[in-house]
């Protein structure tokens, strides 16, 4: 019998746009984008973030036009990962046979997968969707290591999370062996700026630092925001709660917060040093970048067998 009041059909809700991930055909890069247009691109070589774009297509990271993206060299630009040593390794230390900044940035990482979240389920809402990409590296994936470091075992998970106005990078470094070892680590982030002469870094005014230009020397706090008028290579250790802001034309552009990363390196090679780097381009590219690098590098971090160290940074667009 026909019912007079048939329940009406349940409307099919329109497909909710979700973050997308794609892997290049040669299996060398992983890209992710949000329904609102933001995107990130990661090379498996070094798990190097080589692009982070805003919804309007604006690139937030500097990538040298001469960067090697084929795995033959560390990438000049983006976010190379420093581990297990920052700078040239000291003599008579287990890292002494390693290249400058260690091996993480020149190793091929494994893509472990993605996870995404959509906070709003309302149709046509872009919500606050975010996408997290995980990458892994362990000692058995490396072909060659100096004999000192060969006795150690590690497993690293590197997570890169893209959300609407933020890029978060975080590391979980685990000692999977039975011997304690020391490490340093850092996100060597090359931020893109339009004009270095109008760029300033805020939040480090009250902190003394090590000035590495012309040999490391302890230097007292500058009491003023950092402006770049020549080569700058400084290591600061500000309080963890201290936000670092990069401004252009006195307007905040990037805001950086940190978890467990007690050090901040500010680097710009200026014309002279950039000219000596074969992979630095274009020749005036140093006017378009500033490295604000967060890390744990001013001392050795000791990791006992079975322990995991976790740390990360968030870069927010202002
Ligand atoms: O040329 P790279 O090995 O990539 O190092 C580039 C730079 O990295 C850091 O910022 C260091 O503080 C600098 O001293 C170094 O010059």
Coordinates of C-alpha atoms and ligand atoms in Angstrom, one line a residue:
X1 CA 0.0 0.0 0.0
X2 CA 1.2 3.5 -0.9
X3 CA 2.0 5.6 2.1
X4 CA 0.6 9.0 1.9
X5 CA 3.6 10.5 3.7
X6 CA 6.7 8.9 2.2
X7 CA 9.9 9.9 3.8
X8 CA 11.7 12.1 1.4
X9 CA 15.1 10.9 0.1
X10 CA 18.1 11.8 2.2
X11 CA 19.9 14.5 0.3
X12 CA 23.4 13.5 -0.9
X13 CA 25.7 16.1 0.5
X14 CA 28.1 17.6 -2.1
X15 CA 31.6 16.1 -1.9
X16 CA 33.7 17.9 0.7
X17 CA 37.0 18.9 -0.8
X18 CA 39.9 17.3 1.0
X19 CA 43.6 17.8 1.0
X20 CA 45.4 16.0 -1.9
X21 CA 48.7 14.2 -2.0
X22 CA 50.6 13.1 -5.1
X23 CA 53.9 11.3 -5.6
X24 CA 55.9 12.1 -8.7
X25 CA 56.3 9.4 -11.3
X26 CA 60.0 9.0 -10.6
X27 CA 59.1 8.6 -6.9
X28 CA 61.4 11.5 -6.1
X29 CA 58.9 14.0 -4.6
X30 CA 55.8 14.2 -2.6
X31 CA 53.4 17.1 -3.0
X32 CA 50.4 18.0 -1.0
X33 CA 47.8 20.7 -1.3
X34 CA 44.8 22.0 0.6
X35 CA 41.4 22.6 -0.9
X36 CA 42.0 26.3 -0.4
X37 CA 45.1 26.2 -2.6
X38 CA 48.1 26.2 -0.2
X39 CA 50.7 23.6 -1.2
X40 CA 54.0 22.0 -0.1
X41 CA 56.5 20.0 -2.1
X42 CA 59.1 17.6 -0.5
X43 CA 62.0 15.9 -2.2
X44 CA 62.8 12.4 -0.8
X45 CA 66.4 13.4 -1.2
X46 CA 67.1 14.9 2.3
X47 CA 63.3 15.0 2.9
X48 CA 63.9 18.6 1.8
X49 CA 60.9 20.9 1.6
X50 CA 61.5 22.7 -1.6
X51 CA 58.3 24.7 -1.9
X52 CA 55.7 26.1 0.4
X53 CA 53.1 28.2 -1.4
X54 CA 50.2 30.3 0.0
X55 CA 46.7 30.0 -1.5
X56 CA 47.5 32.9 -3.9
X57 CA 50.4 31.0 -5.3
X58 CA 53.1 33.1 -3.6
X59 CA 56.2 31.1 -2.7
X60 CA 57.3 31.4 0.9
X61 CA 60.7 29.6 0.6
X62 CA 63.7 30.6 -1.3
X63 CA 65.1 27.9 -3.6
X64 CA 68.4 28.6 -5.5
X65 CA 68.0 28.5 -9.3
X66 CA 71.2 26.5 -9.3
X67 CA 70.1 24.0 -6.5
X68 CA 70.8 20.4 -7.3
X69 CA 67.5 18.5 -7.0
X70 CA 68.8 15.2 -8.4
X71 CA 70.2 13.9 -5.2
X72 CA 73.8 14.7 -6.1
X73 CA 74.2 17.4 -3.4
X74 CA 72.4 19.0 -0.5
X75 CA 69.6 21.3 -1.8
X76 CA 70.5 25.0 -1.7
X77 CA 67.2 26.4 -0.4
X78 CA 63.9 25.2 1.0
X79 CA 64.3 23.5 4.3
X80 CA 67.4 21.2 4.4
X81 CA 67.6 19.1 7.6
X82 CA 70.7 19.2 9.6
X83 CA 71.6 16.0 11.6
X84 CA 73.6 14.7 13.4
X85 CA 76.1 17.6 13.4
X86 CA 75.7 21.3 12.7
X87 CA 78.5 22.9 10.7
X88 CA 81.9 21.2 10.3
X89 CA 82.2 18.2 12.6
X90 CA 84.8 18.6 15.4
X91 CA 87.9 16.5 15.3
X92 CA 88.0 13.5 17.7
X93 CA 84.3 13.3 17.9
X94 CA 82.1 10.4 16.5
X95 CA 80.8 12.8 13.8
X96 CA 84.3 13.8 12.7
X97 CA 84.1 11.8 9.4
X98 CA 80.8 13.3 8.4
X99 CA 80.2 16.1 5.9
X100 CA 79.3 19.6 7.1
X101 CA 75.7 19.6 8.6
X102 CA 75.7 15.7 8.7
X103 CA 74.0 13.2 6.4
X104 CA 70.3 13.7 6.8
X105 CA 70.1 16.4 4.1
X106 CA 71.9 14.2 1.5
X107 CA 70.2 10.8 2.3
X108 CA 67.2 9.4 0.5
X109 CA 64.3 9.3 3.0
X110 CA 61.3 7.0 2.8
X111 CA 57.8 8.5 2.4
X112 CA 55.8 6.9 5.3
X113 CA 52.3 8.3 4.5
X114 CA 49.9 11.1 5.1
X115 CA 47.1 12.0 7.6
X116 CA 44.7 14.8 7.2
X117 CA 42.1 16.5 9.2
X118 CA 39.1 18.6 8.3
X119 CA 37.7 20.5 11.2
X120 CA 34.5 21.6 9.4
X121 CA 32.1 19.3 7.7
X122 CA 29.9 22.0 6.4
X123 CA 29.4 21.9 2.6
X124 CA 31.4 24.5 0.7
X125 CA 33.5 25.2 3.8
X126 CA 37.2 25.1 3.3
X127 CA 37.4 24.5 7.1
X128 CA 40.8 24.4 8.7
X129 CA 42.0 21.4 6.8
X130 CA 45.5 20.3 7.3
X131 CA 47.7 17.6 5.9
X132 CA 50.6 15.9 7.5
X133 CA 53.3 14.0 5.5
X134 CA 55.6 11.6 7.4
X135 CA 59.1 10.6 6.2
X136 CA 61.5 8.2 7.8
X137 CA 65.2 7.6 7.9
X138 CA 67.1 4.9 9.8
X139 CA 70.8 3.8 9.9
X140 CA 70.1 0.7 7.8
X141 CA 69.0 2.9 4.9
X142 CA 72.4 4.6 4.6
X143 CA 75.1 3.2 2.4
X144 CA 78.2 4.7 3.9
X145 CA 79.0 6.1 7.3
X146 CA 82.3 6.8 9.0
X147 CA 83.3 3.8 11.2
X148 CA 82.6 5.8 14.5
X149 CA 79.0 6.5 13.6
X150 CA 78.5 2.9 12.2
X151 CA 78.1 1.5 15.8
X152 CA 75.0 3.6 16.3
X153 CA 71.4 2.9 15.4
X154 CA 68.7 5.4 14.9
X155 CA 65.2 5.9 13.5
X156 CA 63.9 9.3 12.6
X157 CA 60.4 10.3 11.8
X158 CA 60.0 13.7 10.2
X159 CA 56.5 15.2 10.0
X160 CA 55.6 18.1 7.8
X161 CA 52.2 19.6 8.4
X162 CA 50.6 22.1 6.0
X163 CA 47.7 24.1 7.2
X164 CA 46.1 27.3 5.9
X165 CA 48.6 29.8 7.2
X166 CA 51.2 27.6 8.7
X167 CA 54.0 25.1 8.0
X168 CA 55.0 22.9 10.8
X169 CA 58.1 20.7 10.7
X170 CA 58.8 18.2 13.6
X171 CA 61.3 15.4 14.3
X172 CA 61.2 12.4 16.5
X173 CA 64.7 11.0 16.7
X174 CA 65.0 7.6 18.4
X175 CA 68.1 5.8 19.5
X176 CA 67.2 2.2 18.4
X177 CA 70.6 0.8 19.3
X178 CA 72.2 -0.1 22.6
X179 CA 74.9 2.6 22.7
X180 CA 74.3 6.2 23.8
X181 CA 75.1 8.9 21.2
X182 CA 75.1 12.7 20.8
X183 CA 73.6 14.7 18.1
X184 CA 72.7 18.2 16.9
X185 CA 69.8 19.0 14.6
X186 CA 68.4 22.0 12.9
X187 CA 65.8 23.1 10.3
X188 CA 67.9 25.2 7.8
X189 CA 64.9 27.2 6.6
X190 CA 65.5 29.6 3.7
X191 CA 62.7 32.1 3.9
X192 CA 61.8 34.1 0.8
X193 CA 61.8 37.9 1.1
X194 CA 61.2 40.5 -1.6
X195 CA 64.1 42.7 -0.5
X196 CA 66.7 41.9 2.1
X197 CA 67.4 45.6 2.7
X198 CA 63.9 46.0 4.0
X199 CA 63.9 42.8 6.1
X200 CA 64.4 42.7 9.8
X201 CA 64.4 39.9 12.4
X202 CA 62.7 40.5 15.8
X203 CA 62.8 38.7 19.0
X204 CA 66.5 38.3 19.4
X205 CA 67.3 41.9 20.6
X206 CA 68.0 40.9 24.2
X207 CA 70.0 37.8 23.5
X208 CA 73.8 37.6 23.3
X209 CA 75.0 35.4 20.4
X210 CA 78.0 33.8 18.7
X211 CA 79.0 35.7 15.6
X212 CA 80.5 33.2 13.2
X213 CA 81.6 35.8 10.5
X214 CA 85.4 35.8 10.5
X215 CA 85.7 33.2 13.3
X216 CA 83.3 32.4 16.2
X217 CA 83.2 35.2 18.8
X218 CA 80.8 35.7 21.8
X219 CA 78.9 38.9 21.2
X220 CA 76.6 40.9 23.5
X221 CA 73.0 41.5 22.7
X222 CA 72.4 44.0 19.9
X223 CA 69.4 45.6 21.7
X224 CA 67.9 46.2 18.2
X225 CA 66.1 44.1 15.6
X226 CA 68.5 42.5 13.2
X227 CA 68.9 44.2 9.8
X228 CA 71.1 42.8 7.1
X229 CA 73.8 45.0 5.6
X230 CA 76.5 42.4 5.1
X231 CA 77.2 38.8 5.7
X232 CA 75.4 37.6 8.8
X233 CA 76.0 34.2 10.5
X234 CA 74.9 34.2 14.1
X235 CA 73.8 31.6 16.6
X236 CA 71.4 32.7 19.3
X237 CA 69.9 30.7 22.2
X238 CA 66.8 32.7 23.2
X239 CA 64.2 31.4 25.7
X240 CA 62.0 28.7 24.1
X241 CA 59.0 30.9 24.7
X242 CA 60.5 33.7 22.6
X243 CA 58.7 34.1 19.3
X244 CA 60.9 35.1 16.3
X245 CA 59.3 37.4 13.7
X246 CA 60.6 38.2 10.3
X247 CA 59.3 41.6 9.0
X248 CA 59.5 43.3 5.7
X249 CA 58.9 47.1 5.4
X250 CA 58.3 47.0 9.2
X251 CA 55.3 44.6 8.6
X252 CA 55.5 41.1 10.2
X253 CA 55.7 38.4 7.5
X254 CA 56.7 35.2 9.2
X255 CA 56.3 34.2 12.9
X256 CA 58.3 31.3 14.2
X257 CA 57.6 29.3 17.3
X258 CA 59.6 26.4 18.6
X259 CA 59.3 23.2 20.6
X260 CA 62.6 21.9 22.2
X261 CA 64.7 23.9 19.7
X262 CA 66.7 26.2 21.9
X263 CA 68.8 27.8 19.2
X264 CA 68.2 30.1 16.4
X265 CA 70.7 30.7 13.6
X266 CA 70.3 33.8 11.3
X267 CA 72.3 33.6 8.1
X268 CA 72.6 35.6 4.9
X269 CA 75.8 35.0 2.8
X270 CA 75.6 38.5 1.2
X271 CA 77.1 39.1 -2.2
X272 CA 80.7 37.9 -1.5
X273 CA 80.0 34.5 0.1
X274 CA 77.0 33.8 -2.3
X275 CA 79.4 34.3 -5.2
X276 CA 81.7 31.6 -3.9
X277 CA 78.9 29.0 -3.8
X278 CA 78.5 27.2 -7.2
X279 CA 74.9 26.2 -6.4
X280 CA 73.7 29.7 -5.4
X281 CA 71.6 31.5 -8.0
X282 CA 70.7 33.9 -9.4
X283 CA 73.7 36.0 -8.6
X284 CA 71.6 38.5 -6.7
X285 CA 69.5 35.7 -5.0
X286 CA 71.0 36.6 -1.6
X287 CA 68.7 39.7 -1.7
X288 CA 65.7 37.4 -1.8
X289 CA 66.4 35.2 1.2
X290 CA 67.1 35.0 4.8
X291 CA 67.8 31.8 6.7
X292 CA 66.2 31.7 10.1
X293 CA 67.2 28.3 11.4
X294 CA 65.7 26.7 14.5
X295 CA 67.6 23.9 16.1
X296 CA 69.4 22.3 19.0
X297 CA 73.0 23.0 18.0
X298 CA 74.9 25.0 20.6
X299 CA 75.6 21.8 22.6
X300 CA 75.5 18.1 22.1
X301 CA 72.2 16.4 22.8
X302 CA 72.7 13.1 24.5
X303 CA 70.3 10.3 23.5
X304 CA 70.4 7.1 25.5
X305 CA 69.5 3.6 24.1
X306 CA 65.8 3.4 23.6
X307 CA 65.1 7.1 24.1
X308 CA 63.4 9.4 21.7
X309 CA 63.9 13.2 21.4
X310 CA 61.2 15.3 19.9
X311 CA 61.3 18.9 18.6
X312 CA 59.8 21.1 16.0
X313 CA 59.0 24.5 14.6
X314 CA 55.9 26.3 13.3
X315 CA 56.2 29.0 10.7
X316 CA 53.1 31.1 10.6
X317 CA 52.3 33.6 7.8
X318 CA 51.3 37.0 9.3
Ligands
LIG1 O1 76.8 25.8 2.6 P1 76.1 25.0 3.7 O2 76.8 23.7 4.1 O3 74.7 24.6 3.3 O4 76.0 25.9 5.0 C1 75.3 27.1 4.9 C2 75.4 27.8 6.2 O5 74.7 27.1 7.2 C3 74.5 27.7 8.5 O6 73.7 28.8 8.4 C4 75.8 28.1 9.1 O7 75.6 28.8 10.3 C5 76.7 28.8 8.1 O8 78.0 29.0 8.7 C6 76.8 28.1 6.8 O9 77.5 28.8 5.9

